[in-house]
Short mmCIF file of C-alpha atoms in Angstrom, two decimals:
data_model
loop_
_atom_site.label_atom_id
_atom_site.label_comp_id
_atom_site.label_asym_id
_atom_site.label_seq_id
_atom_site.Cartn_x
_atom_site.Cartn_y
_atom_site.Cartn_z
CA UNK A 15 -218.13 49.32 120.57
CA UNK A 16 -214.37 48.46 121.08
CA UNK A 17 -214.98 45.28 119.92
CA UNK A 18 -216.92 46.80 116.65
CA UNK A 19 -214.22 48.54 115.71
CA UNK A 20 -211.79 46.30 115.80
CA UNK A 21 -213.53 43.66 113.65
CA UNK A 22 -214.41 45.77 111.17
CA UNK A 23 -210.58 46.79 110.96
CA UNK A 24 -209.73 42.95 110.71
CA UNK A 25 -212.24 42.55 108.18
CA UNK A 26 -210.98 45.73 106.22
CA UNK A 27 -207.46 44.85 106.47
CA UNK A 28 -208.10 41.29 105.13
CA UNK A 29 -210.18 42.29 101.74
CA UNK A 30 -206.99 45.29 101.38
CA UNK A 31 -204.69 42.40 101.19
CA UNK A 32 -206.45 40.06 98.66
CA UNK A 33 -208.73 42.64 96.74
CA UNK A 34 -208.89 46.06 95.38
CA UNK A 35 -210.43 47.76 98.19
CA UNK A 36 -212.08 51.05 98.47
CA UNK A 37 -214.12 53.17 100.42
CA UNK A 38 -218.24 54.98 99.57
CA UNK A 39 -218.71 53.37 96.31
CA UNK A 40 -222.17 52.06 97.31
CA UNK A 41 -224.51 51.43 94.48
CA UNK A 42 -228.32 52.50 94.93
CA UNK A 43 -228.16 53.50 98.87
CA UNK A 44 -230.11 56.48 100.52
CA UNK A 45 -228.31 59.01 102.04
CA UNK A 46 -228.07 59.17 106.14
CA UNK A 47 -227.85 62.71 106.03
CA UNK A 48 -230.82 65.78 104.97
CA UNK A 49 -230.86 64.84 101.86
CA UNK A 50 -232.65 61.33 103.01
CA UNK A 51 -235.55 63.19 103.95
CA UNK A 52 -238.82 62.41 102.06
CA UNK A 53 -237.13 59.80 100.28
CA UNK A 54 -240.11 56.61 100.81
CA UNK A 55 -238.71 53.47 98.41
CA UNK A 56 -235.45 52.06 97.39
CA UNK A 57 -233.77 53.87 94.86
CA UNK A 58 -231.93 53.47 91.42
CA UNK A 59 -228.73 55.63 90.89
CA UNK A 60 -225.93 55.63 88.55
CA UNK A 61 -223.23 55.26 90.85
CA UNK A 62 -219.94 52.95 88.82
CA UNK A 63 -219.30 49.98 90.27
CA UNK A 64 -215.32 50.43 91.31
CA UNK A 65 -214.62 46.88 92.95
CA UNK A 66 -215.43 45.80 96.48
CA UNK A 67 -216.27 48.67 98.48
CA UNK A 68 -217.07 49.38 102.23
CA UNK A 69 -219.32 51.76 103.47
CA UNK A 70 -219.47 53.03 107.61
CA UNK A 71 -221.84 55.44 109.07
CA UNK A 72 -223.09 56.04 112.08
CA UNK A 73 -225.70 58.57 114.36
CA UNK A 74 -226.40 59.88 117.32
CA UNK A 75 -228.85 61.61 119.23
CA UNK A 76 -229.64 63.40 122.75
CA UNK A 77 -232.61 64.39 124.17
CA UNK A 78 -233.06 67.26 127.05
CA UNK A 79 -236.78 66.50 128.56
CA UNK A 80 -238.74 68.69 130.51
CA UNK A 81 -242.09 66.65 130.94
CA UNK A 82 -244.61 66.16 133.35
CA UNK A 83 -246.75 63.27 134.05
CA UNK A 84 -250.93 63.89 135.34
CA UNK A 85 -253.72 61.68 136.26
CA UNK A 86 -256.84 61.25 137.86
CA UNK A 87 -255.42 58.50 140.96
CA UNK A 88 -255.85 61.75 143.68
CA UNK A 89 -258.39 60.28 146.25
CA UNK A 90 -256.83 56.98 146.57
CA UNK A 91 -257.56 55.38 149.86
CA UNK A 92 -256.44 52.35 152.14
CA UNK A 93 -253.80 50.04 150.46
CA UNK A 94 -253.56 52.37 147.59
CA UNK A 95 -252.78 55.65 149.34
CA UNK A 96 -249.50 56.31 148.16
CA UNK A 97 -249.86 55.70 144.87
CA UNK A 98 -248.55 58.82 142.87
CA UNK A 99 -246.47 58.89 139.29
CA UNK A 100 -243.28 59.54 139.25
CA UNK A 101 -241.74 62.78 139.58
CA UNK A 102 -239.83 63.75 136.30
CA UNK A 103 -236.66 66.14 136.51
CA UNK A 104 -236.00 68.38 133.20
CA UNK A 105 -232.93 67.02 132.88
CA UNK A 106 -230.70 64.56 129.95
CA UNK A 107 -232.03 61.26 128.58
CA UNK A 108 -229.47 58.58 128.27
CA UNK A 109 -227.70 59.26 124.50
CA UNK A 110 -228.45 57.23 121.28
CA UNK A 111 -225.92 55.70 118.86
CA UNK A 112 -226.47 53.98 116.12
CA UNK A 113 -224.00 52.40 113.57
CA UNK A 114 -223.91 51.20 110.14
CA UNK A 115 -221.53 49.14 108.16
CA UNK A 116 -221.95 48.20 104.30
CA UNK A 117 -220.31 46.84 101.18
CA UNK A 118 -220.66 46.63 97.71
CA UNK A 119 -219.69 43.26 97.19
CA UNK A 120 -220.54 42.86 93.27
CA UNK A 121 -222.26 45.17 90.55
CA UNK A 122 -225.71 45.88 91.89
CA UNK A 123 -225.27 43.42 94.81
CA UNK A 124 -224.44 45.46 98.51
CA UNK A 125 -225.05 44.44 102.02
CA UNK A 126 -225.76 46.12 104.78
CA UNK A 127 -225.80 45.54 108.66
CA UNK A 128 -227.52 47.89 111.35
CA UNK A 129 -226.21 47.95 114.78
CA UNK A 130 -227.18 49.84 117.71
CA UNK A 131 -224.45 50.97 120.07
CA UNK A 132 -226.26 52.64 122.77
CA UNK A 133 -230.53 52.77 123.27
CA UNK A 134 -233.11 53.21 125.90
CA UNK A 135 -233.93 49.41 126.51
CA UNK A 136 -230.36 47.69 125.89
CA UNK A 137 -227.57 49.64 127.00
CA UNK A 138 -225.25 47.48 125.77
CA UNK A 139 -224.45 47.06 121.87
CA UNK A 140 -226.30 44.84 119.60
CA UNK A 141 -227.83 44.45 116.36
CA UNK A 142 -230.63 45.69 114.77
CA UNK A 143 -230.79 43.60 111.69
CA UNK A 144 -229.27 43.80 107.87
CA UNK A 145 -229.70 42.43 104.69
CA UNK A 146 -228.61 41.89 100.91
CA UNK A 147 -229.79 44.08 98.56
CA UNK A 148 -229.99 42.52 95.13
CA UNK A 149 -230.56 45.73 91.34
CA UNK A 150 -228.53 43.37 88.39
CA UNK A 151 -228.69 40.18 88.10
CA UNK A 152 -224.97 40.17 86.70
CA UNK A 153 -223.29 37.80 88.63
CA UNK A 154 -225.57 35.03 87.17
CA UNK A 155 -224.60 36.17 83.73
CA UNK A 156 -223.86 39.83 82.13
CA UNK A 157 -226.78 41.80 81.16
CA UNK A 158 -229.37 39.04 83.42
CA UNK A 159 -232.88 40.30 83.04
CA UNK A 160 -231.72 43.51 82.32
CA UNK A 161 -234.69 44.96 81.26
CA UNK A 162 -236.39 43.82 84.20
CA UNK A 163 -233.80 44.86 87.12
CA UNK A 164 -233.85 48.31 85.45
CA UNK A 165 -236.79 48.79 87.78
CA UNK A 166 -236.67 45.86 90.50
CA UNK A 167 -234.83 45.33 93.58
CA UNK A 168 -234.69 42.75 95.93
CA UNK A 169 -233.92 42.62 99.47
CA UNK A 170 -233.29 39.49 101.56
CA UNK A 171 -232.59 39.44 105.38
CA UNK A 172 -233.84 40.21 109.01
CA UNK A 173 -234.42 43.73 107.99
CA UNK A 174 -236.91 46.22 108.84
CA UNK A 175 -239.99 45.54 107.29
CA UNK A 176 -241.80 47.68 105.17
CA UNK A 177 -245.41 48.41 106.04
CA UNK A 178 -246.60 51.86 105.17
CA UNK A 179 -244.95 54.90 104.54
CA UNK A 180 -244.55 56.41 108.39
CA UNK A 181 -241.15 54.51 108.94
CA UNK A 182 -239.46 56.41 106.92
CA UNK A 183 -240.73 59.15 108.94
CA UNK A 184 -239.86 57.79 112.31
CA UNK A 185 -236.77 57.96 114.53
CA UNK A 186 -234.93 54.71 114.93
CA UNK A 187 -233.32 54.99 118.36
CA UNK A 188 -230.53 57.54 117.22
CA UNK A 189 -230.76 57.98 113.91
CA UNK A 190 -233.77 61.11 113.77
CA UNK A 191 -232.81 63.09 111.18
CA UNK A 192 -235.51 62.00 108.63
CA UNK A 193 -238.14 63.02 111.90
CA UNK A 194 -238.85 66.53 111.73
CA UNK A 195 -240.62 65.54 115.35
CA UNK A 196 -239.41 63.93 117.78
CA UNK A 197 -242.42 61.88 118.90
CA UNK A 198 -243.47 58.76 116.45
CA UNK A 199 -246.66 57.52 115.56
CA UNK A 200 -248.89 56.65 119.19
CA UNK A 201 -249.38 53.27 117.67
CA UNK A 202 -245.65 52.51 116.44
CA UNK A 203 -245.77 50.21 113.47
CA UNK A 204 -241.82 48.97 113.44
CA UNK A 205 -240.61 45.16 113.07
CA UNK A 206 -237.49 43.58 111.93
CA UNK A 207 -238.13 39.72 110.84
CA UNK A 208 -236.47 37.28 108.83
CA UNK A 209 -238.33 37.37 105.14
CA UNK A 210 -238.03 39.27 101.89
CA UNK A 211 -239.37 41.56 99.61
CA UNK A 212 -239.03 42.80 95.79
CA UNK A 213 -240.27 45.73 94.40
CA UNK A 214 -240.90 47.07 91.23
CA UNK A 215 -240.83 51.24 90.99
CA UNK A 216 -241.54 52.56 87.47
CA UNK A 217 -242.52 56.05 86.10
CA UNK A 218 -244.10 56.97 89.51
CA UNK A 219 -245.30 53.08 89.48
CA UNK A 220 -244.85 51.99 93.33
CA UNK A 221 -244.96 48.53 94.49
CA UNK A 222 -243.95 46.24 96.93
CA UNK A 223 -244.70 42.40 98.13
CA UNK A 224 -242.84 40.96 100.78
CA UNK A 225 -243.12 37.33 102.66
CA UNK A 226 -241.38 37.15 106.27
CA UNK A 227 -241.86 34.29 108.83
CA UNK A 228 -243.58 36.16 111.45
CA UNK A 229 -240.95 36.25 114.01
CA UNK A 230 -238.76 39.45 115.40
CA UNK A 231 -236.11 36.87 117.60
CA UNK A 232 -234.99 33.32 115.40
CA UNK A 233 -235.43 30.19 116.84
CA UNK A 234 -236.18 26.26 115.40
CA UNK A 235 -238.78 25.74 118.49
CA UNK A 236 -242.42 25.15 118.24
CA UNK A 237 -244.20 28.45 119.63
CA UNK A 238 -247.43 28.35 121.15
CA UNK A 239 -248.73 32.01 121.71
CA UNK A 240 -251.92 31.31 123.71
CA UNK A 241 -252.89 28.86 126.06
CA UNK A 242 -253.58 25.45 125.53
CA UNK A 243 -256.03 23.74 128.07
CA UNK A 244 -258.04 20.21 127.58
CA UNK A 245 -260.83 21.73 126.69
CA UNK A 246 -259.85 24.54 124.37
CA UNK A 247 -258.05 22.80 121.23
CA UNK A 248 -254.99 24.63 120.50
CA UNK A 249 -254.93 25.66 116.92
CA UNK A 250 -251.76 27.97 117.60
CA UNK A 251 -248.64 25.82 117.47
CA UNK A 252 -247.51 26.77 113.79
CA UNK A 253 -246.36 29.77 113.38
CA UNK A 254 -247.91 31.60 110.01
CA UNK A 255 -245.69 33.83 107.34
CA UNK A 256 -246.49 37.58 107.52
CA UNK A 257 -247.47 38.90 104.17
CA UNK A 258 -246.66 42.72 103.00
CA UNK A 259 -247.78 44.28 100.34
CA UNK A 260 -247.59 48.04 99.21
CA UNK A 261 -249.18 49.74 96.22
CA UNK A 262 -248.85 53.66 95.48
CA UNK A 263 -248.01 56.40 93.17
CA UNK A 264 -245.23 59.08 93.43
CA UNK A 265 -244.79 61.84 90.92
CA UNK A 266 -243.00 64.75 90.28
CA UNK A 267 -245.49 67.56 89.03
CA UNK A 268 -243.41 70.19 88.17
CA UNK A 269 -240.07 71.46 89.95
CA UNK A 270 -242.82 72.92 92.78
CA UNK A 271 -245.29 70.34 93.39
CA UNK A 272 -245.12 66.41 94.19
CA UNK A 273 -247.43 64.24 94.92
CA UNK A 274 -247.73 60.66 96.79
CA UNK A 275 -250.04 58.62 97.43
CA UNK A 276 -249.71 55.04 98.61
CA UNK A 277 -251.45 51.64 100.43
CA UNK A 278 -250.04 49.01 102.30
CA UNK A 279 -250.99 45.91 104.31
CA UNK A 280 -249.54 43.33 106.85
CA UNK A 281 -251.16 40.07 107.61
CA UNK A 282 -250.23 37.13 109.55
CA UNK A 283 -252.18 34.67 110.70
CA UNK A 284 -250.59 33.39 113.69
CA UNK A 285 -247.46 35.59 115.02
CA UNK A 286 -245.31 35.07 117.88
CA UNK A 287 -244.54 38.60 117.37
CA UNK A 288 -246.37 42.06 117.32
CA UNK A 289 -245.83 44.70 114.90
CA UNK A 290 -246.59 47.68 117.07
CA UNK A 291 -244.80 46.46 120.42
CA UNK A 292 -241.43 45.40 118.55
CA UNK A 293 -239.33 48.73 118.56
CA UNK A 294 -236.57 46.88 121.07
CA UNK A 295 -235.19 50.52 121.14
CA UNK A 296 -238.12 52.16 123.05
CA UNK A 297 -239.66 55.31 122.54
CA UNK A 298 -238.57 58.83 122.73
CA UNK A 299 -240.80 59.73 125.93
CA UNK A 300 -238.62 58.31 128.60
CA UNK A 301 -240.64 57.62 132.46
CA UNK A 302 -243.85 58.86 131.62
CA UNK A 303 -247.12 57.84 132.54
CA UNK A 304 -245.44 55.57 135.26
CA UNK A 305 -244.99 54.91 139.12
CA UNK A 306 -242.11 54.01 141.07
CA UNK A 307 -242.77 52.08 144.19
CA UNK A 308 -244.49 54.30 147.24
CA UNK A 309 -245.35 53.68 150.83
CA UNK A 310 -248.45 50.72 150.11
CA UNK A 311 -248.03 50.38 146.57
CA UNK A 312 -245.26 48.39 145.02
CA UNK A 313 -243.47 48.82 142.09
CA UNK A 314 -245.17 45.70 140.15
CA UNK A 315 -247.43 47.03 137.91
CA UNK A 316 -246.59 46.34 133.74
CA UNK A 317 -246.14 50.06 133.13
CA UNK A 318 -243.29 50.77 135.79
CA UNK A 319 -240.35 52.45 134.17
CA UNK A 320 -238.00 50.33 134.80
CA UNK A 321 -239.61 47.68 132.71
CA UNK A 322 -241.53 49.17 130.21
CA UNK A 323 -239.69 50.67 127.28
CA UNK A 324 -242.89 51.83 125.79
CA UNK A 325 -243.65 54.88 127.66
CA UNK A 326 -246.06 57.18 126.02
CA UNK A 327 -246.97 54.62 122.92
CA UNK A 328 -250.12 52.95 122.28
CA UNK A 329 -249.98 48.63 122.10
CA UNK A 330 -253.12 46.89 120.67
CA UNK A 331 -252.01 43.76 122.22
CA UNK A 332 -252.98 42.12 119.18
CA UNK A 333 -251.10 38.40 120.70
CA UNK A 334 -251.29 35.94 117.81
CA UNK A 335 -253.23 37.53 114.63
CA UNK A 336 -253.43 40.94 113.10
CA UNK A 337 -254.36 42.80 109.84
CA UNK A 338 -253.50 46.02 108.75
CA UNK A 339 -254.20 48.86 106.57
CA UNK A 340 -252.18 51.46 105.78
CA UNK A 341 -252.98 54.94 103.83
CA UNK A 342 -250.62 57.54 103.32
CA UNK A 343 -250.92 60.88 101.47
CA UNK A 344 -247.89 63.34 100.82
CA UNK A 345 -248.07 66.50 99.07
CA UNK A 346 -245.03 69.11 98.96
CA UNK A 347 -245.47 72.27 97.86
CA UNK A 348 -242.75 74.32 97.01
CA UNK A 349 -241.04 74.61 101.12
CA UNK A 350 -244.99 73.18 102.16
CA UNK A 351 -245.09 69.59 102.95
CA UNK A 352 -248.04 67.44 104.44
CA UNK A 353 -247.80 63.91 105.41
CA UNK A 354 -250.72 61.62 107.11
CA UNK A 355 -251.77 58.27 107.98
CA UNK A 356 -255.04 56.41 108.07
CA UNK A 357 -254.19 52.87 109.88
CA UNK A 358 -257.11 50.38 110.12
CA UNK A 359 -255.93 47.17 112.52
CA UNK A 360 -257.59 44.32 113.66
CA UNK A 361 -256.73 40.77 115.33
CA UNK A 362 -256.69 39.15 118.82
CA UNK A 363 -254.98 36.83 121.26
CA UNK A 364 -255.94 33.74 120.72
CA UNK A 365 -257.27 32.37 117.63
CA UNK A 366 -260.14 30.25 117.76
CA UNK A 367 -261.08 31.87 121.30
CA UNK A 368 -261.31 35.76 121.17
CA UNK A 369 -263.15 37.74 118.70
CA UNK A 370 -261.43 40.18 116.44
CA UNK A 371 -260.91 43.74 118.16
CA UNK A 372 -260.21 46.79 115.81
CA UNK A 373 -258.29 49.86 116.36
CA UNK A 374 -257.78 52.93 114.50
CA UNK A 375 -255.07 55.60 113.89
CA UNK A 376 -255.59 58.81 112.86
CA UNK A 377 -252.20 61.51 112.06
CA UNK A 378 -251.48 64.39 110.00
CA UNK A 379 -248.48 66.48 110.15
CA UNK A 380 -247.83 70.06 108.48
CA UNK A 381 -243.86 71.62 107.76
CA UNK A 382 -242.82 74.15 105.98
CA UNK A 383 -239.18 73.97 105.15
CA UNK A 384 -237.27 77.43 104.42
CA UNK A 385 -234.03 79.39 104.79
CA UNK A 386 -230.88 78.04 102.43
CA UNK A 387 -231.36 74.46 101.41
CA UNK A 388 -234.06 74.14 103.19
CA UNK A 389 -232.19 74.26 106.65
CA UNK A 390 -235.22 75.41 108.66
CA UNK A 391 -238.68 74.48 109.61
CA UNK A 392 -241.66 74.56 111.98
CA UNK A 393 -244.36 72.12 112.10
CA UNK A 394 -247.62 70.60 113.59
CA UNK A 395 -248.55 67.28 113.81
CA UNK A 396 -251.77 65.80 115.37
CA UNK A 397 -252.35 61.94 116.23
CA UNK A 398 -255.45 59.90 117.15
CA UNK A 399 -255.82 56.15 118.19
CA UNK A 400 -259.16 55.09 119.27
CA UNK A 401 -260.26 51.23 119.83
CA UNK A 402 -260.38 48.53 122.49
CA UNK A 403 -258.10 46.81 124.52
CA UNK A 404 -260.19 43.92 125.00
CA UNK A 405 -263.40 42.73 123.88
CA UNK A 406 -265.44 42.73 127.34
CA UNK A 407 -264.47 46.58 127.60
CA UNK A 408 -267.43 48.73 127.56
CA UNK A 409 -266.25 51.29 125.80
CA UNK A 410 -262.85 52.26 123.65
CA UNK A 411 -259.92 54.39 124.82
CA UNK A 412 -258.88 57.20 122.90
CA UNK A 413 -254.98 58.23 123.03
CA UNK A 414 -254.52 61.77 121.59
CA UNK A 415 -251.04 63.82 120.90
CA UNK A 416 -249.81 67.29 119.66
CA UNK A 417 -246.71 68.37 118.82
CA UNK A 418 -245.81 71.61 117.51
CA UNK A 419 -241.87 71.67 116.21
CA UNK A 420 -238.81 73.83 115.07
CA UNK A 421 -236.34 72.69 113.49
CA UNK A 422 -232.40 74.10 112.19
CA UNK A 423 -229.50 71.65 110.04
CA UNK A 424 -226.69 72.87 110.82
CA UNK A 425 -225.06 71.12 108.13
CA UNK A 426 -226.47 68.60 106.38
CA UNK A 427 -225.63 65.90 108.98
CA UNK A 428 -226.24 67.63 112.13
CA UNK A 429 -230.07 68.85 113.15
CA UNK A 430 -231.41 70.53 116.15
CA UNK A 431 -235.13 70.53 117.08
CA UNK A 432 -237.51 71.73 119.69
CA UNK A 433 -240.70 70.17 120.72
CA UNK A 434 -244.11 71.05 122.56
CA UNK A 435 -246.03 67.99 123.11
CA UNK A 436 -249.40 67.39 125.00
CA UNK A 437 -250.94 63.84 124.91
CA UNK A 438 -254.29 63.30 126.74
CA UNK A 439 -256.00 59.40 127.66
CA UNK A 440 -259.29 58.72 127.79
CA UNK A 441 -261.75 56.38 128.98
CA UNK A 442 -259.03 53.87 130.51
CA UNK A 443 -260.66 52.18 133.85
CA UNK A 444 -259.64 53.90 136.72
CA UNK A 445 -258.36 50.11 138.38
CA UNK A 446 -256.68 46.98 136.20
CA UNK A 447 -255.70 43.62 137.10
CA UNK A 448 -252.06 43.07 137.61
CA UNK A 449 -250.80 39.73 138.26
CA UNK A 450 -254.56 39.02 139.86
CA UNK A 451 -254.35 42.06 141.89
CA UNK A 452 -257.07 45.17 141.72
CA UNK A 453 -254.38 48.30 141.40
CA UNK A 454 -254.93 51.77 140.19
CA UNK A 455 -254.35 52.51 136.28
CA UNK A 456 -251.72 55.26 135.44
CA UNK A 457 -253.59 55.86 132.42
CA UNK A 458 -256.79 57.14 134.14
CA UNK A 459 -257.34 59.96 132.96
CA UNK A 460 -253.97 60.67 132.13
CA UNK A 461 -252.20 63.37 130.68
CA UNK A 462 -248.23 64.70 130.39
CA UNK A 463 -246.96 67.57 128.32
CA UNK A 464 -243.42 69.54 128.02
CA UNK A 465 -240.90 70.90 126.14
CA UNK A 466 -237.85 68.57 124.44
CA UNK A 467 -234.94 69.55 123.19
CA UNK A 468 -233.33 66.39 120.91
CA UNK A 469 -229.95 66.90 118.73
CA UNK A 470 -228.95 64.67 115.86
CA UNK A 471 -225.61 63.53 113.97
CA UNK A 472 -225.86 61.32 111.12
CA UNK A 473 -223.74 60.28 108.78
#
């Protein structure tokens, strides 16, 4: 953080001495604060252009947790004996803190770079990603496409891509305040790769294609995803753009009512990456579902804490393809507001080899907002992901979550909430094979529910 701080007052001080600098003069940028809530696509605004400009912000987040962890691993005998989940304390979660530094470096031409300072999986700062947004074409020539720019934007970088409408409902490690849960989606859709995308928003008009190159960390190397054997030709070596495309409508009824409804898909044909297992943050359910090491079992399986970041999401383990569908409906209703999500995925490990799998995702979530501004809520919000983890299975699990919420802004930047949350598995084989080895599966017939407490800053 030190470090941060310092470089971004070297890197003040030096456009101070040869340019007219100045400071929150950012050009077509969301708020990080209440009033970013609901607020799905880039945006147009009328903000003046004043010069090079730099923009900081930054958010943070704890958690109080007071979970427990169930399953059906009670009769265990021989080797396997000891086996128990872990014993969770209500007590505090490590603390989240994000960061955000921006400038407007020409008319209608910012940048913007997302660092996190503190999350559940790296400790230590690092980036998230950032990019150049691109809404006049001036600094080709004055009054560029004009007509056309009035309602397109373009953003270049290794940015957060934009598949469906649930990110912008999602925490990002400490920045929550657009979350009136705390809980995501069981099956996380979140990636940051290297691409672009350009949309074109006009008179409630939505729409959005994007191109990235498949990957979440850069590198010039050949990948090869799945195995490659003598026998079984390997058809994997290149790695395939993603495509992203989004299609929707968003209007304003009256000064009561607004509607949205939009569609979005992801495609790639051969990924070294994996949309819903590339949140490097980790999720807001910290431990559960997991074992430490006991007397006869070792602490080796994939879902031990101390490895898995994931705790409490769903994976599809989709390894080298996948194709998704997204559908999300929002109506608000005066202080009423509902927001779901239909998600249709398929793919599988190895192409050429393994037959497509498909998963489902089911969610709906109900808040109504009240008090001044808006400064209050409680809501509801069920989730549902059903499907296989691997062709042979006999049957599909089923993942299921509620969470019933409160909610109070202090101010516009600072947010309290307080969650119930209950989420049940079923069908998962009572053994798996770890590393060759027959061991019990945490998820049989697994179950944790609690109380959290999370507070936000964002700014």
């Amino acid at each position: 953080m030190k470090k941060i701080y310092l470089l971004f007052i070297a890197l003040t001080s030096t456009f101070a001495a040869n340019a007219q600098l100045s400071f929150g003069h950012i050009q077509n940028q969301v708020p990080r604060d209440q009033r970013a809530i609901n607020v799905f696509d880039v945006r147009k605004d009328t903000t003046a252009y004043k010069g090079i400009s730099v923009d900081l912000g930054g958010a943070f987040a704890l958690q109080f947790q007071a979970i427990n962890s169930f399953n059906d691993q009670r009769d265990l005998t021989g080797a396997n004996a000891g086996y128990r989940l872990n014993n969770l304390t209500n007590d505090f979660n490590l603390p989240n803190a994000n960061m955000t530094i921006g400038a407007q470096l020409a008319d209608g031409v910012r940048v913007n770079l997302d660092i996190y300072l503190a999350s559940r999986h790296h400790h230590e700062t690092w980036v998230q990603g950032g990019y150049l947004q691109i809404d006049k074409l001036d600094f080709i020539k004055k009054g560029f496409l004009e007509d056309v720019m009035k309602y397109t934007t373009i953003k270049i970088g290794q940015m957060e891509n934009n598949y469906g409408d649930a990110h912008f409902r999602r925490s990002n490690n400490a920045y929550t305040i657009t979350n009136p849960f705390i809980g995501n989606n069981i099956m996380d859709a979140f990636t940051t790769e290297m691409g672009a995308e350009v949309y074109y928003n006009r008179s409630g008009f939505v729409s959005m294609i994007g191109v990235t190159n498949s990957k979440l960390n850069q590198n010039v190397q050949e990948v090869i995803p799945g195995p490659v054997t003598a026998i079984t030709p390997d058809q994997n070596t290149t790695i395939s753009p993603t495509i992203l495309a989004k299609l929707g409508w968003d209007k304003q009824i009256d000064s009561d009512l607004r509607i949205r409804l939009t569609g979005s898909y992801y495609h790639t044909a051969n990924s070294s990456g994996n949309l819903y297992s590339s949140d490097r943050a980790g999720s807001r359910f910290y431990s559960v579902m997991t074992h430490a090491g006991t007397i006869g079992y070792p602490s080796t399986n994939i879902l031990d804490s101390e490895s898995n970041k994931d705790t409490g999401r769903f994976n599809p383990g989709f390894g080298n393809w996948a194709t998704s569908y997204m559908v999300n409906p929002f109506v608000k209703y005066k202080g009423f507001e509902f927001f779901g999500t239909l998600e249709f995925a398929s793919g599988g490990d190895y192409k050429g080899t393994d037959d497509t799998r498909n998963i489902n995702q089911y969610v709906g979530d109900l808040v109504y907002r009240f008090g001044s501004h808006e400064n209050l809520y409680v809501g509801a919000k069920y989730n549902l992901v059903d499907g296989k983890l691997k062709n042979s299975d006999a049957e599909a699990v089923q993942v299921n979550r509620f969470e019933a919420a409160a909610g109070w802004f202090m101010t516009k930047n600072i947010l309290a909430k307080l969650s119930y949350i209950q989420q049940n598995y079923k069908n998962y084989q009572q053994f798996g094979n770890v590393g060759g080895v027959l061991m019990p599966n945490d998820l049989y017939g697994g179950k944790f529910e609690g109380l959290m407490f999370e507070a936000t800053i964002s700014f």
